C-alpha positions as a Python dict, from the first residue, in 0.01 Angstrom:
ca = {
    (1, 'M'): (0, 0, 0),
    (2, 'P'): (209, 235, -221),
    (3, 'N'): (74, 586, -273),
    (4, 'I'): (22, 828, -560),
    (5, 'I'): (-52, 1189, -465),
    (6, 'A'): (-186, 1425, -732),
    (7, 'L'): (-144, 1792, -645),
    (8, 'H'): (-359, 1908, -936),
    (9, 'D'): (-726, 1862, -1015),
    (10, 'I'): (-791, 1562, -1234),
    (11, 'T'): (-1122, 1441, -1372),
    (12, 'P'): (-1310, 1134, -1245),
    (13, 'Q'): (-1227, 964, -1576),
    (14, 'Q'): (-855, 1032, -1526),
    (15, 'R'): (-873, 901, -1169),
    (16, 'Q'): (-1036, 583, -1295),
    (17, 'K'): (-763, 533, -1554),
    (18, 'I'): (-494, 571, -1288),
    (19, 'K'): (-667, 309, -1073),
    (20, 'E'): (-698, 73, -1369),
    (21, 'I'): (-329, 106, -1455),
    (22, 'A'): (-207, 90, -1093),
    (23, 'P'): (-469, -101, -893),
    (24, 'S'): (-226, -171, -608),
    (25, 'Y'): (-166, 202, -549),
    (26, 'E'): (-375, 430, -333),
    (27, 'L'): (-457, 757, -512),
    (28, 'T'): (-502, 1085, -326),
    (29, 'V'): (-599, 1405, -507),
    (30, 'T'): (-543, 1718, -303),
    (31, 'K'): (-388, 2064, -296),
    (32, 'A'): (-45, 2114, -142),
    (33, 'K'): (-191, 2348, 121),
    (34, 'D'): (-437, 2078, 231),
    (35, 'L'): (-180, 1802, 284),
    (36, 'A'): (-168, 1646, 629),
    (37, 'P'): (175, 1604, 792),
    (38, 'G'): (348, 1289, 673),
    (39, 'M'): (145, 1243, 355),
    (40, 'I'): (425, 1348, 120),
    (41, 'R'): (683, 1152, 317),
    (42, 'N'): (479, 837, 255),
    (43, 'A'): (410, 902, -113),
    (44, 'D'): (582, 687, -375),
    (45, 'I'): (474, 897, -675),
    (46, 'L'): (388, 1266, -703),
    (47, 'L'): (185, 1420, -985),
    (48, 'G'): (287, 1784, -952),
    (49, 'W'): (524, 1974, -725),
    (50, 'S'): (521, 2260, -477),
    (51, 'R'): (802, 2435, -293),
    (52, 'T'): (605, 2394, 28),
    (53, 'I'): (654, 2015, 24),
    (54, 'E'): (1028, 2012, -48),
    (55, 'E'): (1148, 1951, 307),
    (56, 'E'): (918, 1655, 365),
    (57, 'A'): (962, 1511, 14),
    (58, 'L'): (1340, 1508, 53),
    (59, 'A'): (1349, 1389, 416),
    (60, 'Q'): (1574, 1093, 489),
    (61, 'D'): (1277, 865, 553),
    (62, 'S'): (1084, 980, 245),
    (63, 'K'): (959, 700, 17),
    (64, 'L'): (940, 925, -288),
    (65, 'K'): (1065, 757, -606),
    (66, 'W'): (917, 950, -898),
    (67, 'I'): (787, 1303, -960),
    (68, 'Q'): (583, 1388, -1268),
    (69, 'A'): (619, 1766, -1298),
    (70, 'W'): (316, 1959, -1418),
    (71, 'S'): (538, 2196, -1616),
    (72, 'A'): (778, 2154, -1907),
    (73, 'G'): (1046, 2372, -1748),
    (74, 'V'): (1218, 2222, -1444),
    (75, 'D'): (1490, 2484, -1385),
    (76, 'K'): (1316, 2606, -1066),
    (77, 'L'): (1304, 2258, -910),
    (78, 'P'): (1578, 2131, -673),
    (79, 'L'): (1731, 1904, -936),
    (80, 'R'): (2057, 1831, -752),
    (81, 'K'): (1865, 1718, -444),
    (82, 'F'): (1642, 1494, -656),
    (83, 'E'): (1950, 1342, -815),
    (84, 'E'): (2115, 1280, -478),
    (85, 'R'): (1803, 1097, -360),
    (86, 'D'): (1776, 896, -687),
    (87, 'I'): (1429, 1037, -749),
    (88, 'L'): (1312, 1002, -1108),
    (89, 'L'): (1176, 1320, -1266),
    (90, 'T'): (962, 1358, -1575),
    (91, 'N'): (821, 1681, -1714),
    (92, 'A'): (522, 1787, -1921),
    (93, 'S'): (716, 1855, -2241),
    (94, 'G'): (483, 1823, -2539),
    (95, 'V'): (181, 1970, -2361),
    (96, 'H'): (270, 2313, -2498),
    (97, 'S'): (346, 2230, -2861),
    (98, 'V'): (14, 2348, -3003),
    (99, 'P'): (-57, 2658, -2789),
    (100, 'I'): (300, 2789, -2796),
    (101, 'T'): (329, 2737, -3171),
    (102, 'E'): (4, 2927, -3220),
    (103, 'H'): (129, 3200, -2984),
    (104, 'I'): (453, 3234, -3183),
    (105, 'F'): (262, 3282, -3506),
    (106, 'A'): (12, 3517, -3340),
    (107, 'M'): (302, 3747, -3253),
    (108, 'I'): (473, 3717, -3591),
    (109, 'L'): (154, 3772, -3790),
    (110, 'A'): (54, 4065, -3569),
    (111, 'F'): (393, 4225, -3634),
    (112, 'N'): (381, 4156, -4010),
    (113, 'R'): (33, 4301, -4046),
    (114, 'N'): (84, 4580, -3787),
    (115, 'L'): (-205, 4450, -3579),
    (116, 'H'): (-30, 4555, -3258),
    (117, 'L'): (-34, 4914, -3382),
    (118, 'A'): (-390, 4887, -3515),
    (119, 'V'): (-516, 4782, -3170),
    (120, 'R'): (-358, 5092, -3018),
    (121, 'Q'): (-504, 5309, -3294),
    (122, 'Q'): (-848, 5157, -3236),
    (123, 'S'): (-829, 5258, -2870),
    (124, 'N'): (-749, 5613, -2984),
    (125, 'K'): (-1012, 5612, -3262),
    (126, 'S'): (-731, 5675, -3511),
    (127, 'W'): (-754, 5570, -3880),
    (128, 'D'): (-392, 5522, -3990),
    (129, 'T'): (-300, 5301, -4287),
    (130, 'S'): (71, 5382, -4286),
    (131, 'G'): (342, 5128, -4221),
    (132, 'T'): (514, 4841, -4396),
    (133, 'F'): (324, 4518, -4445),
    (134, 'T'): (495, 4192, -4535),
    (135, 'E'): (434, 3818, -4582),
    (136, 'L'): (570, 3496, -4434),
    (137, 'A'): (600, 3310, -4765),
    (138, 'G'): (961, 3287, -4878),
    (139, 'K'): (1102, 3407, -4545),
    (140, 'T'): (1337, 3212, -4316),
    (141, 'M'): (1255, 3110, -3961),
    (142, 'V'): (1541, 3011, -3729),
    (143, 'I'): (1430, 2802, -3431),
    (144, 'I'): (1673, 2784, -3140),
    (145, 'G'): (1615, 2479, -2922),
    (146, 'V'): (1435, 2234, -3148),
    (147, 'G'): (1235, 1990, -2937),
    (148, 'Q'): (868, 1901, -2962),
    (149, 'I'): (758, 2266, -2969),
    (150, 'G'): (1025, 2361, -3221),
    (151, 'S'): (940, 2072, -3450),
    (152, 'H'): (571, 2163, -3448),
    (153, 'T'): (655, 2528, -3508),
    (154, 'A'): (875, 2433, -3804),
    (155, 'R'): (593, 2223, -3952),
    (156, 'I'): (353, 2518, -3939),
    (157, 'A'): (621, 2750, -4079),
    (158, 'Q'): (663, 2520, -4378),
    (159, 'A'): (285, 2531, -4432),
    (160, 'F'): (323, 2910, -4467),
    (161, 'G'): (587, 2852, -4735),
    (162, 'M'): (880, 2942, -4511),
    (163, 'R'): (1232, 2801, -4504),
    (164, 'T'): (1317, 2652, -4166),
    (165, 'I'): (1652, 2642, -3989),
    (166, 'G'): (1697, 2472, -3653),
    (167, 'V'): (1959, 2470, -3379),
    (168, 'R'): (1989, 2191, -3123),
    (169, 'N'): (2270, 2042, -2914),
    (170, 'S'): (2276, 1712, -3100),
    (171, 'G'): (2238, 1854, -3449),
    (172, 'K'): (2001, 1562, -3514),
    (173, 'P'): (1782, 1622, -3821),
    (174, 'D'): (1410, 1690, -3791),
    (175, 'P'): (1161, 1616, -4072),
    (176, 'H'): (1023, 1971, -4059),
    (177, 'V'): (1357, 2153, -4041),
    (178, 'D'): (1527, 2220, -4374),
    (179, 'V'): (1872, 2276, -4224),
    (180, 'M'): (1982, 2178, -3873),
    (181, 'Y'): (2282, 2329, -3693),
    (182, 'T'): (2452, 2256, -3363),
    (183, 'V'): (2482, 2517, -3088),
    (184, 'G'): (2842, 2573, -3198),
    (185, 'Q'): (2701, 2704, -3527),
    (186, 'L'): (2451, 2935, -3361),
    (187, 'D'): (2578, 3259, -3514),
    (188, 'E'): (2573, 3113, -3864),
    (189, 'A'): (2211, 3013, -3815),
    (190, 'L'): (2108, 3345, -3661),
    (191, 'S'): (2253, 3544, -3950),
    (192, 'Q'): (2001, 3386, -4188),
    (193, 'G'): (1681, 3444, -3992),
    (194, 'D'): (1400, 3679, -4083),
    (195, 'Y'): (1234, 3545, -3770),
    (196, 'V'): (1436, 3405, -3479),
    (197, 'V'): (1241, 3196, -3229),
    (198, 'N'): (1400, 3114, -2893),
    (199, 'I'): (1260, 2802, -2722),
    (200, 'L'): (1568, 2721, -2514),
    (201, 'P'): (1542, 2586, -2160),
    (202, 'L'): (1739, 2766, -1889),
    (203, 'T'): (2067, 2592, -1806),
    (204, 'T'): (2414, 2713, -1710),
    (205, 'Q'): (2502, 2697, -2081),
    (206, 'T'): (2201, 2893, -2207),
    (207, 'K'): (2182, 3168, -1943),
    (208, 'G'): (2239, 3501, -2120),
    (209, 'I'): (2317, 3332, -2453),
    (210, 'F'): (2121, 3600, -2639),
    (211, 'N'): (2347, 3896, -2573),
    (212, 'H'): (2492, 4186, -2771),
    (213, 'E'): (2705, 3953, -2982),
    (214, 'R'): (2406, 3735, -3076),
    (215, 'F'): (2185, 4031, -3167),
    (216, 'S'): (2466, 4186, -3371),
    (217, 'V'): (2483, 3887, -3607),
    (218, 'M'): (2108, 3891, -3676),
    (219, 'K'): (1959, 4080, -3968),
    (220, 'S'): (1852, 4432, -3878),
    (221, 'S'): (1515, 4340, -4030),
    (222, 'A'): (1476, 4032, -3805),
    (223, 'F'): (1191, 3979, -3559),
    (224, 'F'): (1295, 3803, -3238),
    (225, 'V'): (1049, 3584, -3045),
    (226, 'N'): (1119, 3454, -2695),
    (227, 'V'): (890, 3182, -2559),
    (228, 'G'): (1171, 2990, -2388),
    (229, 'R'): (1311, 3135, -2068),
    (230, 'G'): (1358, 3502, -1988),
    (231, 'A'): (1706, 3459, -1843),
    (232, 'T'): (1842, 3320, -2170),
    (233, 'V'): (1831, 3682, -2291),
    (234, 'V'): (2036, 3976, -2166),
    (235, 'T'): (1744, 4217, -2164),
    (236, 'S'): (1950, 4537, -2170),
    (237, 'D'): (2133, 4415, -2481),
    (238, 'M'): (1803, 4331, -2652),
    (239, 'V'): (1657, 4672, -2565),
    (240, 'Q'): (1965, 4842, -2709),
    (241, 'A'): (1933, 4640, -3031),
    (242, 'L'): (1564, 4730, -3062),
    (243, 'Q'): (1624, 5100, -2993),
    (244, 'S'): (1920, 5130, -3229),
    (245, 'G'): (1751, 4954, -3521),
    (246, 'A'): (1987, 4655, -3506),
    (247, 'L'): (1674, 4446, -3452),
    (248, 'A'): (1339, 4525, -3616),
    (249, 'G'): (1112, 4399, -3342),
    (250, 'A'): (1044, 4142, -3073),
    (251, 'G'): (760, 3925, -2947),
    (252, 'L'): (821, 3846, -2582),
    (253, 'D'): (633, 3613, -2350),
    (254, 'V'): (906, 3559, -2088),
    (255, 'F'): (1140, 3802, -1913),
    (256, 'E'): (1444, 3808, -1686),
    (257, 'E'): (1226, 3975, -1424),
    (258, 'E'): (860, 3880, -1395),
    (259, 'P'): (639, 4067, -1377),
    (260, 'L'): (817, 4328, -1584),
    (261, 'P'): (855, 4650, -1379),
    (262, 'P'): (615, 4929, -1488),
    (263, 'E'): (903, 5167, -1559),
    (264, 'H'): (1074, 4926, -1801),
    (265, 'P'): (1124, 5069, -2154),
    (266, 'L'): (984, 4757, -2323),
    (267, 'W'): (631, 4860, -2221),
    (268, 'T'): (627, 5165, -2448),
    (269, 'M'): (820, 5039, -2751),
    (270, 'D'): (608, 5028, -3068),
    (271, 'N'): (818, 4747, -3218),
    (272, 'V'): (759, 4513, -2922),
    (273, 'I'): (467, 4280, -2857),
    (274, 'M'): (447, 4145, -2501),
    (275, 'T'): (238, 3885, -2324),
    (276, 'P'): (257, 3792, -1952),
    (277, 'H'): (415, 3443, -1968),
    (278, 'M'): (100, 3285, -2109),
    (279, 'A'): (212, 3125, -2436),
    (280, 'G'): (166, 2775, -2301),
    (281, 'D'): (-177, 2834, -2149),
    (282, 'T'): (-455, 2620, -2293),
    (283, 'D'): (-782, 2469, -2177),
    (284, 'R'): (-639, 2129, -2276),
    (285, 'Y'): (-332, 2150, -2052),
    (286, 'G'): (-452, 1909, -1783),
    (287, 'E'): (-571, 1658, -2040),
    (288, 'R'): (-232, 1642, -2210),
    (289, 'A'): (-27, 1647, -1889),
    (290, 'V'): (-220, 1351, -1748),
    (291, 'E'): (-178, 1162, -2077),
    (292, 'I'): (199, 1183, -2029),
    (293, 'F'): (165, 1068, -1670),
    (294, 'L'): (-56, 772, -1767),
    (295, 'D'): (189, 655, -2034),
    (296, 'N'): (472, 668, -1784),
    (297, 'L'): (264, 504, -1513),
    (298, 'K'): (197, 202, -1734),
    (299, 'S'): (569, 149, -1781),
    (300, 'Y'): (653, 223, -1419),
    (301, 'V'): (403, -30, -1281),
    (302, 'K'): (520, -290, -1530),
    (303, 'N'): (897, -269, -1488),
    (304, 'G'): (993, 39, -1285),
    (305, 'T'): (1104, 241, -1589),
    (306, 'L'): (974, 560, -1749),
    (307, 'T'): (935, 609, -2122),
    (308, 'R'): (847, 976, -2177),
    (309, 'N'): (1010, 1307, -2083),
    (310, 'V'): (1268, 1172, -1839),
    (311, 'I'): (1490, 1454, -1713),
    (312, 'D'): (1864, 1405, -1751),
    (313, 'Y'): (2009, 1565, -1439),
    (314, 'G'): (2343, 1608, -1614),
    (315, 'R'): (2183, 1839, -1870),
    (316, 'S'): (1909, 1981, -1644),
    (317, 'Y'): (1639, 1907, -1903),
}
């Protein structure tokens, strides 16, 4: 009997749905640390991944055919080895659209209304009404890496009365993006942004793409938000831009080094809002991740194909 192993907690209702879709499969729900020797080697499908199972999952006699990652980012997974073994990989892209979009706007609105400063003043019992306050209406948001999160972010931006500009490899239009550019037109797009939102995955092409040159073409009044990957930004160049006034502020959820060292200058900069890589966290994460898995499972059982979030190993996303 073929096997499905889920390495994350799933509800009794979700387990029942899996059994209804794939009645010929045996389902095991467990933690990676509790796996008995040989269990992964004999699994056909994995829901989730752990570094501790890599050796057994990729053994020559492994039956593994498909991995449904629990995360949207797959840059930390052994993609080349999966490709060599012809293992299909799907991710959880789409799970984060709502929470990350809300996180982006939480940072932007906090910066616009000086809430990040007000919280510090509250702690010091300080009544200070100084500062510049601004609005989103009529401003331009540039979204770098328009996928499901970027499209949802653009839709909410339009609801605020903003103009939306997007950048994606294909240049394919999006209904919520007013103007779409290709990556080759990145600087042209960046130069127009009052708010620049980075949602890029980490690949060999995107590593360090936000460097001194990129920050120098942005407006000095621009607010930069990074909810993509920390290593897409050259942190020292960003810090220099923030300290020199070449960039007005930043909202950062991801960093080149995590956790950020306590001596790092970003901690004490008044024009920076930081969160500890939590933009995608939501109490509905498991629900949405399993929905993706169930959709794919239906197709896989029927004809051996996958319909959602299939990773292209050539592009690494």
